[in-house]
Amino acid sequence: MDSRARLIETILQKSYREGEFTLSSGLKSNFYIDLKATTLSAEGALLIGEVSIQELREAKILDQIVGVGGLTLGADPIATAISLASLRADDLRAGIPAFIVRKETKGHGTSRWIEGVENLRPGGGVVVVEDVSTTGKSAIQAVERVQAAGFRVLAVLTVVDREQGASAFFQERGIPFLSLAKLSDLKSQYRA
């Protein structure tokens, strides 16, 4: 079984639930994908890192990325998984650093929006990551923060695209949208 198929299987086992749920977007749903059970497992993180590197390579942007990260908390383990997997990519000279975008600044210390920024080349291209994308409204917060800090957003990468508008949302803004799995992939495997 290839890494992407194994990732989908892992998501189904650890993170996919059916029932009555309210999403962060406010939408109601009869299923829920709590990806933290997958992203925080050793195998899930390994698979996310491997499949993300493949996806970024296929998108022909892997060698342009100076950092990967997104809005805390969901993006944190994904960015770390990709950063670690980048160390194994034969076509990269060095690993890709991770960064974290805060939802609000701390009232002490540096009071900055982006943690890990000192590891990024100023003005370089970054990939914003998210665990589950519905409308794109959560990831756009991270996109806007990194753009305001002077970075170019090469793409938004999500682990699971719920196929409810995020792709079109980012395409309208000229930002490529990549996903490791789609809701239709999960549902077809769930019923199998």
Coordinates of C-alpha atoms in Angstrom, one line a residue:
M1 CA 0.0 0.0 0.0
D2 CA 1.4 3.4 -0.9
S3 CA 1.8 6.2 1.6
R4 CA -1.3 8.2 0.5
A5 CA -3.6 5.2 0.7
R6 CA -2.1 4.3 4.1
L7 CA -2.7 7.9 5.2
I8 CA -6.3 7.8 4.2
E9 CA -6.7 4.5 6.0
T10 CA -5.1 6.0 9.1
I11 CA -7.4 9.1 9.0
L12 CA -10.5 6.8 8.7
Q13 CA -9.3 4.7 11.7
K14 CA -8.3 7.6 14.0
S15 CA -10.1 10.7 12.9
Y16 CA -13.3 10.2 10.9
R17 CA -16.7 10.1 12.8
E18 CA -20.3 10.3 11.8
G19 CA -23.1 12.0 13.8
E20 CA -24.3 15.6 14.3
F21 CA -21.5 18.2 14.5
T22 CA -21.0 22.0 14.2
L23 CA -17.8 22.9 12.4
S24 CA -15.5 25.8 13.2
S25 CA -17.0 27.5 10.1
G26 CA -20.4 27.4 11.8
L27 CA -21.7 24.9 9.2
K28 CA -23.6 21.8 10.4
S29 CA -22.3 18.4 9.3
N30 CA -23.3 14.7 9.7
F31 CA -19.6 13.8 9.9
Y32 CA -16.5 15.1 11.6
I33 CA -12.8 14.8 11.0
D34 CA -10.8 15.4 14.2
L35 CA -7.4 15.2 12.6
K36 CA -5.4 15.7 15.8
A37 CA -5.7 11.9 16.5
T38 CA -3.9 11.3 13.2
T39 CA -1.5 14.3 13.2
L40 CA -0.3 13.5 16.8
S41 CA 0.2 9.8 16.2
A42 CA 3.7 8.7 15.1
E43 CA 2.5 6.9 12.0
G44 CA 0.1 9.7 11.0
A45 CA 2.8 12.3 11.3
L46 CA 5.2 10.3 9.3
L47 CA 2.7 9.7 6.6
I48 CA 1.6 13.3 6.5
G49 CA 5.3 14.4 6.1
E50 CA 6.0 11.9 3.4
V51 CA 2.9 12.5 1.3
S52 CA 3.2 16.3 1.7
I53 CA 6.8 16.2 0.3
Q54 CA 5.5 14.2 -2.6
E55 CA 2.6 16.6 -3.2
L56 CA 4.9 19.7 -3.0
R57 CA 7.4 18.0 -5.4
E58 CA 4.5 17.2 -7.9
A59 CA 3.4 20.9 -7.6
K60 CA 7.0 21.8 -8.6
I61 CA 7.5 24.2 -5.7
L62 CA 9.4 22.0 -3.2
D63 CA 12.8 23.6 -4.0
Q64 CA 11.3 27.1 -3.6
I65 CA 10.0 26.7 -0.1
V66 CA 11.8 28.5 2.8
G67 CA 9.2 27.6 5.4
V68 CA 6.0 25.7 6.2
G69 CA 3.5 26.5 8.8
G70 CA 0.0 27.7 9.6
L71 CA -2.4 28.8 12.2
T72 CA -1.8 27.2 15.6
L73 CA -2.9 24.6 16.9
G74 CA -4.0 22.4 14.0
A75 CA -1.1 23.3 11.7
D76 CA 1.6 22.8 14.3
P77 CA 2.1 19.0 14.1
I78 CA 1.7 19.1 10.3
A79 CA 4.4 21.8 9.8
T80 CA 6.7 19.8 12.0
A81 CA 6.0 16.5 10.1
I82 CA 6.8 18.2 6.8
S83 CA 9.9 19.9 8.2
L84 CA 11.2 16.5 9.4
A85 CA 10.3 14.7 6.2
S86 CA 12.1 17.4 4.2
L87 CA 15.4 16.3 5.8
R88 CA 15.0 13.0 3.9
A89 CA 14.2 14.6 0.5
D90 CA 17.1 13.8 -1.8
D91 CA 16.3 16.8 -4.0
L92 CA 16.6 19.4 -1.2
R93 CA 19.9 20.8 -0.1
A94 CA 18.6 21.5 3.4
G95 CA 15.5 20.9 5.4
I96 CA 12.5 23.2 5.4
P97 CA 11.9 25.0 8.7
A98 CA 8.5 25.1 10.3
F99 CA 6.8 28.1 11.7
I100 CA 3.7 28.9 13.8
V101 CA 1.2 31.6 13.2
R102 CA -0.5 32.8 16.4
K103 CA -4.2 33.5 16.6
E104 CA -3.3 36.5 18.7
T105 CA -0.1 37.9 20.0
K106 CA 1.3 37.3 23.4
G107 CA 1.2 40.3 25.8
H108 CA 4.8 39.7 26.7
G109 CA 8.2 38.8 25.1
T110 CA 8.4 39.6 21.4
S111 CA 4.6 40.0 20.9
R112 CA 5.0 38.7 17.4
W113 CA 2.4 36.9 15.2
I114 CA 4.8 34.4 13.7
E115 CA 7.1 32.1 15.7
G116 CA 10.1 30.6 14.0
V117 CA 10.4 33.5 11.6
E118 CA 14.2 33.8 12.3
N119 CA 14.7 30.5 10.5
L120 CA 13.1 31.8 7.3
R121 CA 14.8 33.7 4.5
P122 CA 13.1 37.2 4.4
G123 CA 10.8 37.6 1.5
G124 CA 10.9 33.8 0.6
G125 CA 8.2 31.5 -0.4
V126 CA 6.2 29.6 2.2
V127 CA 3.5 27.0 2.3
V128 CA 0.6 27.5 4.6
V129 CA -0.7 24.2 6.0
E130 CA -4.0 23.3 7.6
D131 CA -5.4 20.1 9.0
V132 CA -9.0 20.1 7.6
S133 CA -10.2 22.7 5.1
T134 CA -13.9 23.6 4.6
T135 CA -14.3 27.1 3.3
G136 CA -10.7 28.3 3.6
K137 CA -11.6 31.1 6.0
S138 CA -9.3 29.7 8.8
A139 CA -6.2 29.2 6.6
I140 CA -6.6 32.7 5.1
Q141 CA -5.8 34.2 8.5
A142 CA -2.4 32.5 8.4
V143 CA -2.0 33.5 4.7
E144 CA -2.6 37.2 5.6
R145 CA -0.2 37.1 8.5
V146 CA 2.7 35.7 6.5
Q147 CA 2.0 38.0 3.6
A148 CA 2.0 41.0 6.0
A149 CA 5.4 39.8 7.3
G150 CA 6.7 40.0 3.7
F151 CA 6.6 36.3 2.7
R152 CA 5.2 35.0 -0.6
V153 CA 2.6 32.2 -0.2
L154 CA 3.4 29.5 -2.8
A155 CA 0.4 27.3 -1.8
V156 CA -2.0 26.3 0.9
L157 CA -1.7 22.6 1.7
T158 CA -4.4 20.8 3.7
V159 CA -4.4 17.3 4.9
V160 CA -8.2 16.8 4.2
D161 CA -10.2 18.9 1.8
R162 CA -13.9 18.7 2.8
E163 CA -14.7 19.8 -0.8
Q164 CA -16.9 22.7 0.4
G165 CA -15.3 25.7 -1.2
A166 CA -11.8 26.0 0.1
S167 CA -10.2 25.2 -3.3
A168 CA -12.3 27.8 -5.2
F169 CA -11.7 30.3 -2.3
F170 CA -7.9 30.1 -2.8
Q171 CA -8.0 29.9 -6.6
E172 CA -10.0 33.2 -6.6
R173 CA -7.1 34.7 -4.7
G174 CA -4.4 33.2 -7.0
I175 CA -3.1 30.8 -4.4
P176 CA -2.6 27.1 -5.4
F177 CA -4.6 24.8 -3.1
L178 CA -3.2 21.3 -2.5
S179 CA -4.7 18.5 -0.5
L180 CA -3.4 15.1 0.6
A181 CA -6.9 13.6 0.8
K182 CA -10.4 14.7 -0.2
L183 CA -13.7 14.0 1.6
S184 CA -14.8 11.9 -1.4
D185 CA -11.6 9.7 -0.9
L186 CA -12.6 9.2 2.8
K187 CA -16.2 8.5 2.1
S188 CA -15.5 6.0 -0.7
Q189 CA -13.1 4.1 1.6
Y190 CA -15.4 4.4 4.6
R191 CA -18.2 2.6 2.8
A192 CA -16.0 0.0 1.2

